[in-house]
Structure formats: C-alpha cells, structure tokens
Short mmCIF file of C-alpha atoms in Angstrom, two decimals:
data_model
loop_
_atom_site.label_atom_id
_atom_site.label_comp_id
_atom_site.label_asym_id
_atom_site.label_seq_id
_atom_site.Cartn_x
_atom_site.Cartn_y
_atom_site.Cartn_z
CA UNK A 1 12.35 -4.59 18.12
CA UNK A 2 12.87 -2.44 14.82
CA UNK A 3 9.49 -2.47 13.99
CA UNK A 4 6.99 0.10 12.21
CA UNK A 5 3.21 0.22 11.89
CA UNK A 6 1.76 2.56 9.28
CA UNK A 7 -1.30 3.39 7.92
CA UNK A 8 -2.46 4.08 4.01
CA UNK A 9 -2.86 7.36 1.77
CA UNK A 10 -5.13 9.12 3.54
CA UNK A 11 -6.02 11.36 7.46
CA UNK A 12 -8.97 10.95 9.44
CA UNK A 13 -8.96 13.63 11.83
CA UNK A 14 -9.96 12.05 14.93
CA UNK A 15 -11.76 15.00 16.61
CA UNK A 16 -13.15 14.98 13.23
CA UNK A 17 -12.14 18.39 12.09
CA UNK A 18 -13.26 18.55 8.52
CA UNK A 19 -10.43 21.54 8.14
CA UNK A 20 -7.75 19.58 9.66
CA UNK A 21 -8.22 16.13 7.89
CA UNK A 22 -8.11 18.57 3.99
CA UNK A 23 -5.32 19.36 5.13
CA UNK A 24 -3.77 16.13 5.07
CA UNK A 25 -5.43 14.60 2.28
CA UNK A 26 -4.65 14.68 -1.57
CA UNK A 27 -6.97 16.04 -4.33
CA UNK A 28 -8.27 13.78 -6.69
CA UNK A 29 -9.95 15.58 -9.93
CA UNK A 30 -10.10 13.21 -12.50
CA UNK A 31 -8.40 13.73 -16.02
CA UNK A 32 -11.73 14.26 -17.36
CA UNK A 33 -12.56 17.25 -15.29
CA UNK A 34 -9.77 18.52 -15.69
CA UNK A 35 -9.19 18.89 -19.25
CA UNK A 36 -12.68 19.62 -19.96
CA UNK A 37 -12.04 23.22 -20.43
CA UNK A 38 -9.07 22.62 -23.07
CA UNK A 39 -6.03 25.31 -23.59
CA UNK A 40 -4.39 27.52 -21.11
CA UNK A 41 -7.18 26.66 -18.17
CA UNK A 42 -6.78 23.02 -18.29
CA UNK A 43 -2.86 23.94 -17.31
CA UNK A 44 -4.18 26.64 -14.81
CA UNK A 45 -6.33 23.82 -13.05
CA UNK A 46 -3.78 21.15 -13.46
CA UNK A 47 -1.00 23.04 -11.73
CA UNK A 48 -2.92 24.41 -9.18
CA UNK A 49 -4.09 21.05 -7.84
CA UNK A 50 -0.59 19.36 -8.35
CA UNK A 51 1.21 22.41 -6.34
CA UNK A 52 -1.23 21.65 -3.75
CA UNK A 53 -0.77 18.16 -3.82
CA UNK A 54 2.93 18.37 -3.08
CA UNK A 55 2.36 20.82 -0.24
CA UNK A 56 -0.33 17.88 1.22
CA UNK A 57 2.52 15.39 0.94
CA UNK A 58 4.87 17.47 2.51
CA UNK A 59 2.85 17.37 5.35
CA UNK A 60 1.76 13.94 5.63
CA UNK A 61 5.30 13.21 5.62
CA UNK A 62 6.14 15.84 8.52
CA UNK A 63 3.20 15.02 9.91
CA UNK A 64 4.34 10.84 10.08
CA UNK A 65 8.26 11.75 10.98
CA UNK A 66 6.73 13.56 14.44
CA UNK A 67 5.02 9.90 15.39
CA UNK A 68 7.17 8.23 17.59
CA UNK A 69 9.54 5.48 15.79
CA UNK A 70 6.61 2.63 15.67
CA UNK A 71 4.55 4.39 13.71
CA UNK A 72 6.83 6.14 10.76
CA UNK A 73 5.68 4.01 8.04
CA UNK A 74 3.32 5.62 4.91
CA UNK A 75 1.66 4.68 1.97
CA UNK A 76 1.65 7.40 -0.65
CA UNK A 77 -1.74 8.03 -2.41
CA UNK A 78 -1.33 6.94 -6.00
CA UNK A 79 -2.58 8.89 -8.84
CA UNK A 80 -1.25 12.39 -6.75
CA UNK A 81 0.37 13.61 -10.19
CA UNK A 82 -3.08 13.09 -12.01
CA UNK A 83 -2.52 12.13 -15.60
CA UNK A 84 1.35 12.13 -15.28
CA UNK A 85 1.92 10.04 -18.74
CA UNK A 86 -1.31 10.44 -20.17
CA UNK A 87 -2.09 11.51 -23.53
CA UNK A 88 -5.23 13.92 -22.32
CA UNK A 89 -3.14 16.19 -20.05
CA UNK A 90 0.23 16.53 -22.49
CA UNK A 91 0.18 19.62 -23.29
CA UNK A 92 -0.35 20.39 -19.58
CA UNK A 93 2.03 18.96 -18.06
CA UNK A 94 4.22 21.62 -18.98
CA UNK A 95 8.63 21.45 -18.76
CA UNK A 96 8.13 23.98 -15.69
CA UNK A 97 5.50 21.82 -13.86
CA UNK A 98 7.33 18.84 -14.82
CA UNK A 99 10.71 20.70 -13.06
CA UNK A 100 8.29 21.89 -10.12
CA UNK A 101 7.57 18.20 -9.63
CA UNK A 102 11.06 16.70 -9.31
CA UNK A 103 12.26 19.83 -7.38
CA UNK A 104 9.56 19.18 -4.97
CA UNK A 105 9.43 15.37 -4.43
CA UNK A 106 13.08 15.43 -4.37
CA UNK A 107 12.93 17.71 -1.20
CA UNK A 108 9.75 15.44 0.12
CA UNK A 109 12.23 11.97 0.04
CA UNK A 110 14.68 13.99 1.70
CA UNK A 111 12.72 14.83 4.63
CA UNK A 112 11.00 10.96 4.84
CA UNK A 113 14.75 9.62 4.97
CA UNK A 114 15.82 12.66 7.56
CA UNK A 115 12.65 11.57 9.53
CA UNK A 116 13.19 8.13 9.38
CA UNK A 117 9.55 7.73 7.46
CA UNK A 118 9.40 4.56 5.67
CA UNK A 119 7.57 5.12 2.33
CA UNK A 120 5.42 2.63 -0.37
CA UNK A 121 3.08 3.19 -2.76
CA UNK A 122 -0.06 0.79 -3.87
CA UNK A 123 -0.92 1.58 -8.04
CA UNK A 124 -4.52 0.79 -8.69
CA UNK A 125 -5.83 -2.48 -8.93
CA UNK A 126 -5.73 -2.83 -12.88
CA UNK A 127 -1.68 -2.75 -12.19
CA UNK A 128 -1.35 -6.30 -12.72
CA UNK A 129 1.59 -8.35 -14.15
CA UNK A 130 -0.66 -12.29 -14.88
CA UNK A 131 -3.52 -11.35 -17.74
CA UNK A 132 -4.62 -13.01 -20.81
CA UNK A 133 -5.20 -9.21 -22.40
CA UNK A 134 -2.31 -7.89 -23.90
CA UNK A 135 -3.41 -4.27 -23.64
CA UNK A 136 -4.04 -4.64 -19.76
CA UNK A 137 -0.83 -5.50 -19.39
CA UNK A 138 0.76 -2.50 -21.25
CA UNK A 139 -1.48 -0.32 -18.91
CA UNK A 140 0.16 -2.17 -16.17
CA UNK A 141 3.90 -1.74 -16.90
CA UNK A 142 3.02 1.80 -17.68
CA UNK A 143 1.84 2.31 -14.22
CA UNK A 144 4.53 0.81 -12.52
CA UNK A 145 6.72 2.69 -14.57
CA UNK A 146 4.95 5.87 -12.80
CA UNK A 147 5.24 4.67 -9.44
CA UNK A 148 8.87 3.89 -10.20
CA UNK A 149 9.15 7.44 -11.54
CA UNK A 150 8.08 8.87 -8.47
CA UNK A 151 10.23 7.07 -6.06
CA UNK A 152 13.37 7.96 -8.61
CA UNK A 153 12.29 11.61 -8.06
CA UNK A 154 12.09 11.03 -4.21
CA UNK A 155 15.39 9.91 -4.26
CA UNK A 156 14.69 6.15 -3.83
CA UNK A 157 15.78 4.85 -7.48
CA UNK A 158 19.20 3.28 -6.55
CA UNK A 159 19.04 -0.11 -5.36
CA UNK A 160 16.88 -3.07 -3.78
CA UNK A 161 14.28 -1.41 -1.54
CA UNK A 162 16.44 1.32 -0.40
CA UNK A 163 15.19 2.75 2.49
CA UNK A 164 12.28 0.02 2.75
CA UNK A 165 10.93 1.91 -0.09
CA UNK A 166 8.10 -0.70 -2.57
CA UNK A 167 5.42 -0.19 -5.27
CA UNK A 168 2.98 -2.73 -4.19
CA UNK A 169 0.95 -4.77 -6.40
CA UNK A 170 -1.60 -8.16 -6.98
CA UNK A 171 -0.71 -10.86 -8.95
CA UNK A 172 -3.75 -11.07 -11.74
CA UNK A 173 -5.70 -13.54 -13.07
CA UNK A 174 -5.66 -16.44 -12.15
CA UNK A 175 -6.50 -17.93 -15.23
CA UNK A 176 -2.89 -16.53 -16.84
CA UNK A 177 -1.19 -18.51 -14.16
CA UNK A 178 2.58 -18.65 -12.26
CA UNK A 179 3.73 -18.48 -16.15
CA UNK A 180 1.66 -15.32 -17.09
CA UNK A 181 2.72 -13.51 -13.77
CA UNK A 182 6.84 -14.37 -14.95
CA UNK A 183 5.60 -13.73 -18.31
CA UNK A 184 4.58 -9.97 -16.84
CA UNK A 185 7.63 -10.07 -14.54
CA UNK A 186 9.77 -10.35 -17.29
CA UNK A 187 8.49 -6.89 -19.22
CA UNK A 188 8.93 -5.23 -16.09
CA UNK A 189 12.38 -2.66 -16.28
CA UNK A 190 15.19 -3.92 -13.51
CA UNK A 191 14.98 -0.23 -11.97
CA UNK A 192 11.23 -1.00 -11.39
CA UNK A 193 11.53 -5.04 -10.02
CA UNK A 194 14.03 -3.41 -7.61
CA UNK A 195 10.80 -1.79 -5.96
CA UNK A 196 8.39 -3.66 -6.88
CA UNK A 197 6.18 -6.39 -4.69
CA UNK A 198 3.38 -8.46 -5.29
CA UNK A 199 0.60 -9.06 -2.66
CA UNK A 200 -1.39 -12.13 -2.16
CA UNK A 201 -4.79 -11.76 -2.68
CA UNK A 202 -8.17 -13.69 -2.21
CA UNK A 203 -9.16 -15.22 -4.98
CA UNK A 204 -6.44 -15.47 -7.45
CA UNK A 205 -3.28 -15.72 -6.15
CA UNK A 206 -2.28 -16.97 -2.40
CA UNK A 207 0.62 -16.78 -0.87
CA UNK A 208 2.12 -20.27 -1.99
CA UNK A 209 1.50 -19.31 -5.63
CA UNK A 210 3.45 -15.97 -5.13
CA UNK A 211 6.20 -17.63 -3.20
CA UNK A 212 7.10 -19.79 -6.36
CA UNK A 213 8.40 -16.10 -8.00
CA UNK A 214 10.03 -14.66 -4.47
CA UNK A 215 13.45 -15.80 -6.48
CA UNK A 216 12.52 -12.56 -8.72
CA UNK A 217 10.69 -10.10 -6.45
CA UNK A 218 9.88 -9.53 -2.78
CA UNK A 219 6.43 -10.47 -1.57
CA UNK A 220 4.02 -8.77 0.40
CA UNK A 221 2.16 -11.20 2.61
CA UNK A 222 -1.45 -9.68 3.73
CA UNK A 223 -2.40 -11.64 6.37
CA UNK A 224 -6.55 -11.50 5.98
CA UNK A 225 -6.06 -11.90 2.21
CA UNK A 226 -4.54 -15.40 3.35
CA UNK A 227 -7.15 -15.98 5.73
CA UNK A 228 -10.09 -15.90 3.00
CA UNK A 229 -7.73 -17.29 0.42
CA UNK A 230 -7.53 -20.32 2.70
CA UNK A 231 -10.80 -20.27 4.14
CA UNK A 232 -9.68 -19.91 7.69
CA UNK A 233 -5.90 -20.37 8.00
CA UNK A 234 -4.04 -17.18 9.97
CA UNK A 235 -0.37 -17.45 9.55
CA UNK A 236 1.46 -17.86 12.42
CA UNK A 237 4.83 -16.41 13.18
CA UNK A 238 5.98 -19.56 13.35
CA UNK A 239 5.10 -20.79 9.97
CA UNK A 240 7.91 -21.86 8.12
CA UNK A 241 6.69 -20.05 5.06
CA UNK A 242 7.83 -16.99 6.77
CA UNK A 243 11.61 -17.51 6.22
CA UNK A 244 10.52 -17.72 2.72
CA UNK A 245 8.67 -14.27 2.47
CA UNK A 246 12.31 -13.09 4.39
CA UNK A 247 14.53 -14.38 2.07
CA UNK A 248 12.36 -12.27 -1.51
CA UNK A 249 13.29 -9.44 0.21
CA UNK A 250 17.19 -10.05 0.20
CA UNK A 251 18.33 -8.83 3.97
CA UNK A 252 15.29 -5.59 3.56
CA UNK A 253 12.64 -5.88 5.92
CA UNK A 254 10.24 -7.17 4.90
CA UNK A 255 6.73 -5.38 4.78
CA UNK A 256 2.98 -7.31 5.53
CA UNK A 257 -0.72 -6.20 5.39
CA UNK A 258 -3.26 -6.84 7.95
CA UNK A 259 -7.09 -5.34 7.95
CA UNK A 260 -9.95 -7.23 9.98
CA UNK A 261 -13.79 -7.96 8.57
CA UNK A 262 -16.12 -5.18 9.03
CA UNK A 263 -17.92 -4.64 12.42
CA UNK A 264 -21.11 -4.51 10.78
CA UNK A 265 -20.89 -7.66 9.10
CA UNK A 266 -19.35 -9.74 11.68
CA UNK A 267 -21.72 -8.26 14.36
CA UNK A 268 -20.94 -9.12 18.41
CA UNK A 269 -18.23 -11.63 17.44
CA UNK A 270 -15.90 -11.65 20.67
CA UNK A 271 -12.91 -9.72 20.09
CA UNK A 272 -10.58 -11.72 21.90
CA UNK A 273 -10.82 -14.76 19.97
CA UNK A 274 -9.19 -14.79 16.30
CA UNK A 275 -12.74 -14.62 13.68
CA UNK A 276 -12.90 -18.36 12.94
CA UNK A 277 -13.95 -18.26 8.67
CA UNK A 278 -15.80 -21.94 8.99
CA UNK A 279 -17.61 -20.80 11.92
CA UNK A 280 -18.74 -17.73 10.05
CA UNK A 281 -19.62 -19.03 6.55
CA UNK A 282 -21.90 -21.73 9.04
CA UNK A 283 -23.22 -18.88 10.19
CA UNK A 284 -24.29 -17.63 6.80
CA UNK A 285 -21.41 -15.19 5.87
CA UNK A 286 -19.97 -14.75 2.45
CA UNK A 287 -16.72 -14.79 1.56
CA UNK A 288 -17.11 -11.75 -0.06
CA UNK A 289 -18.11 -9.68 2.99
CA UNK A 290 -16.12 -11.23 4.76
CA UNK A 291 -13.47 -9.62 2.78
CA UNK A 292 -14.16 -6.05 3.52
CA UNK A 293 -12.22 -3.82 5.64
CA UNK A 294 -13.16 -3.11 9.07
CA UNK A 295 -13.22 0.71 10.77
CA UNK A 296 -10.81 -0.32 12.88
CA UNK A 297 -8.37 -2.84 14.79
CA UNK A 298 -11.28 -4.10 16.97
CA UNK A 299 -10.33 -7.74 17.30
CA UNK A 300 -7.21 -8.17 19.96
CA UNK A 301 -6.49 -11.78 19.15
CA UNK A 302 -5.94 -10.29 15.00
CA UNK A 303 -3.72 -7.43 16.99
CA UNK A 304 -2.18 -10.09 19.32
CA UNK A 305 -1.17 -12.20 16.40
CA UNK A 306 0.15 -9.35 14.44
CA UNK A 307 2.31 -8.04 17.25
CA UNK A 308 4.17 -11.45 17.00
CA UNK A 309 4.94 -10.97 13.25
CA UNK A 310 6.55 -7.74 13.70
CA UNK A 311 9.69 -9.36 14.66
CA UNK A 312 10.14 -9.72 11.31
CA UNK A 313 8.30 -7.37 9.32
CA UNK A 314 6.66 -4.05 9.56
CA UNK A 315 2.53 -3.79 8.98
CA UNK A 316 0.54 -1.37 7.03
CA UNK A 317 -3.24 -1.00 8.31
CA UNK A 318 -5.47 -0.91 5.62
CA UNK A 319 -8.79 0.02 7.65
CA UNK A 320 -11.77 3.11 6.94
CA UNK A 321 -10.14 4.80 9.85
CA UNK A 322 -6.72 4.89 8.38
CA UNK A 323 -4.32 6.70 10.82
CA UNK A 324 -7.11 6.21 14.07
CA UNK A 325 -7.03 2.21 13.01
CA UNK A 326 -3.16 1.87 13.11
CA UNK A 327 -2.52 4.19 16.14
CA UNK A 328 -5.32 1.41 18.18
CA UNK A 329 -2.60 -1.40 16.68
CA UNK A 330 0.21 0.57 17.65
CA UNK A 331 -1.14 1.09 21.15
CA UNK A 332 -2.08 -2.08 21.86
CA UNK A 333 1.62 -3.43 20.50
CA UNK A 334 3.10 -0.56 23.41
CA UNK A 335 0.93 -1.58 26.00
CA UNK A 336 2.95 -5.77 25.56
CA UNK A 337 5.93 -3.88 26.49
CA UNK A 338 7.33 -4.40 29.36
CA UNK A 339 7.02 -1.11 31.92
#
C-alpha cells in the first residue's frame, strides 16, 4: 500500500521542548509590524525573518524525509513569505531578497522530491473561488496566484499535481452557487487549476456539490467536514462516490482530510465506536462544536475507517497536536499490518 499520512504547517515537540518545536516552526509578524518602522529597517526586519523562514522550511522538510515512507507527507505554512505581493512591503521586497527566495525554495523542492516528501499548501480561508463580492474574489485569485508562485519556485510548476503537489482551498458561499464557484474557476490561470483543489466544507459546500466541478479540478474530500455537512454520514471506502473523487485527480493520488471533534466537547464518548452526530446533537451538542478539531486521533473506529481509505488516497491530520496527532494515526495504521 503506497500510502502517506502527514500532518499540517506546524511541530509540536512532544517532550515539549519549547527550543526544539522554534525550531521547526515559521515566524509569523504581520505586515503591519513589520513595516511600521518605514525605510531601510522595514527591509532589515523583513529579510531577517524571511531568511529564517527558509532555513525553518528546510528543516521541516529534512526533518519529514527522515520519517519512514508513511509519514512523508507536509503541508506548508501559508503566508511564510509575509506580504509577498503586497503593496505595504514593495519596496522591501527587494530584487536580492526576491533572488534569495527562488534560490532557496528551489533547493527546498529539490530535497522534498530527493526525500520522497509529498508537499501542499492550504491559503487562508478568504481564498475562495464562489462569492457574490467582486473584490473578494480578486483577493482570492491573487492568493492562489502566490501559492502557485511558490510551488513554481519549488520546482512543482509543470504539470497536473506533479509530485502530488496541491494548493488547497473551500468552495465559498453558498449563496453564489455551483455557477459562482465555475464562475471563479474560470478566472483562475491553467498553471494554477493544475494545482489547485477544492475541499468540502460544512456548511456551504459538500462533497456532492463539489463533485459536479471534479471535470475541472481535483477534489479534496475531508471526511469530518462530510460528516457535519451530512449530519452523521462517514464515507465509507466503499462508497461509490469515491471513484468519483479518483477520477478529478486524473491517475494522481488523490489526497483526503480527516480531524475528529474535540475531547473536551465530546467528553467520555467510547473511542471504539465511530461519534454518532444524531446521538450527539440529542445529547445537546452543536454543530458548531462539534466541528472543532480534536488534540488528537483518539477515536479508533475514525482511525479504523481511515486506514481503509488509504488504499486510495493519502490523509493529512489536521489536529492541535499536529505531528504527535498523525504519528498516533500512523501507528495505529502499522500496528493492522500483518507481523
């Protein structure tokens, strides 16, 4: 089984060495602070924490290639080249950083693809394609035209997925509709849909709405989004809708999400039975907690399920404990193996 589990963005050291997790974790100063001073120390700061940011991802992605093969799989932090095409930082984002940048990212892609590290990246959640506000949308293709920046300068900018490689985002609004998502789709550049795939979400737009566009761009199923989307439905291996998510990605693997509701909210539920949504909302829940992300992989029926989808696909974590969550998934899909 070709299969990868990965986890998103960020370390959590699991001794929890403070040191060792900075060391593995971008820097985020926000345009704001960082041209606040103006001039030649605005550059000075920007520089210093992009530099560093490259070094960070250098070692995330050493750091991922040493996992054995089931875990090589990353999502990049987006928003690492802070203020990249915005009109605040310009002037300091100067032809030298700018050459710094490529020299560097090129060498990064080089050692994901010599490590066999399978890379995405997730733009903010204002990066949608279906909106009724014209200027939301320009903010939207801007940022995917970012993301696909980066992977061109990574050496991923030739092709359908190469490598795995995807810029990740949600449909919209649902009030724009199937025709304002194809409506976005269609301002998006061909370089970009190449990479590009749209996740279902929870309250807009499920997996049978995206599936009606997986003609025009691969889709990212996440499997809790579907559950509270549905209101209780896991998708099963077996589900005929899977040959469907296959076939947007063209003959690529195909790449799925899967995070659990918080410990604290679903408190002593029995974590070998799958977290039943009608059962919980009797209960009193909220969809809306129920929608949180949990520490960690603690359910086993959630990880039992999702170790039958990865025939297909390979599964990014998206829990608080980040690398911790999907090593538990990871060990619990090694200890099925047969000795």
């Amino acid at each position: 089984m070709d299969a990868r589990i990965g986890y998103c963005c960020t370390y959590v050291s699991p001794t929890g060495d403070d040191a060792e997790a900075r060391e593995l974790c971008m820097r985020g100063p926000t345009i704001a602070s960082i041209s606040k001073a103006g001039g030649l120390e605005t550059a000075a700061k920007l520089e210093s924490t992009i530099v560093e940011n490259l070094d960070i991802l250098h070692r995330q992605i050493a750091r991922v290639a040493a996992l054995p093969p089931l875990e090589r799989l990353f999502r990049i932090q987006s928003g690492f080249l802070i203020g990249w095409s915005h009109p605040a930082l310009a002037d300091a984002w100067t032809s030298a950083l700018r050459g710094e940048v490529e020299r560097r990212l090129a060498d990064a892609g080089k050692a994901a693809r010599a490590g066999d590290v399978r890379l995405s990246m997730h733009p903010a959640q204002h990066a949608i394609l279906a909106t009724l506000r014209p200027e939301a949308l320009d903010n939207a293709l801007r940022d995917i035209v970012d993301h696909l920046e980066i992977f061109q300068m990574l050496g991923y900018g030739n092709g359908w997925h190469p490598h795995g490689a995807s810029i990740n985002i949600h449909g919209g609004a649902r009030a724009a509709g199937i025709e304002g998502l194809n409506a976005g789709l269609d301002r998006v550049p061909a370089a970009a849909i190449d990479l590009l795939t749209i996740e279902n979400d929870e309250v807009s737009f499920g997996l049978d709405d995206l599936l009606l566009v997986g003609r025009r761009v691969a889709i990212v199923v996440d499997f809790h989004h579907h559950w509270i989307f549905t209101r209780g439905q896991w998708l099963q291996p077996d589900d005929g809708r899977v040959d469907q998510i296959k076939a947007s990605w063209r003959g690529v693997r195909p790449l799925a999400h899967i995070s659990v509701s918080r410990e604290n909210v679903v408190v002593d539920h029995c974590p070998d039975t799958l977290p039943d949504f009608a059962a919980l909302s009797e209960a009193g829940h909220k969809a809306a907690h129920l929608r949180g992300h949990s520490e960690g992989m603690w359910n086993a029926a959630v990880n039992a399920l999702v170790a039958g989808h990865l025939d297909w696909c390979d599964v990014e974590v998206e829990a608080k404990a980040k690398n911790i969550a999907s090593r538990q998934l990871a060990d619990f899909v090694r200890a099925l193996e047969p000795a």
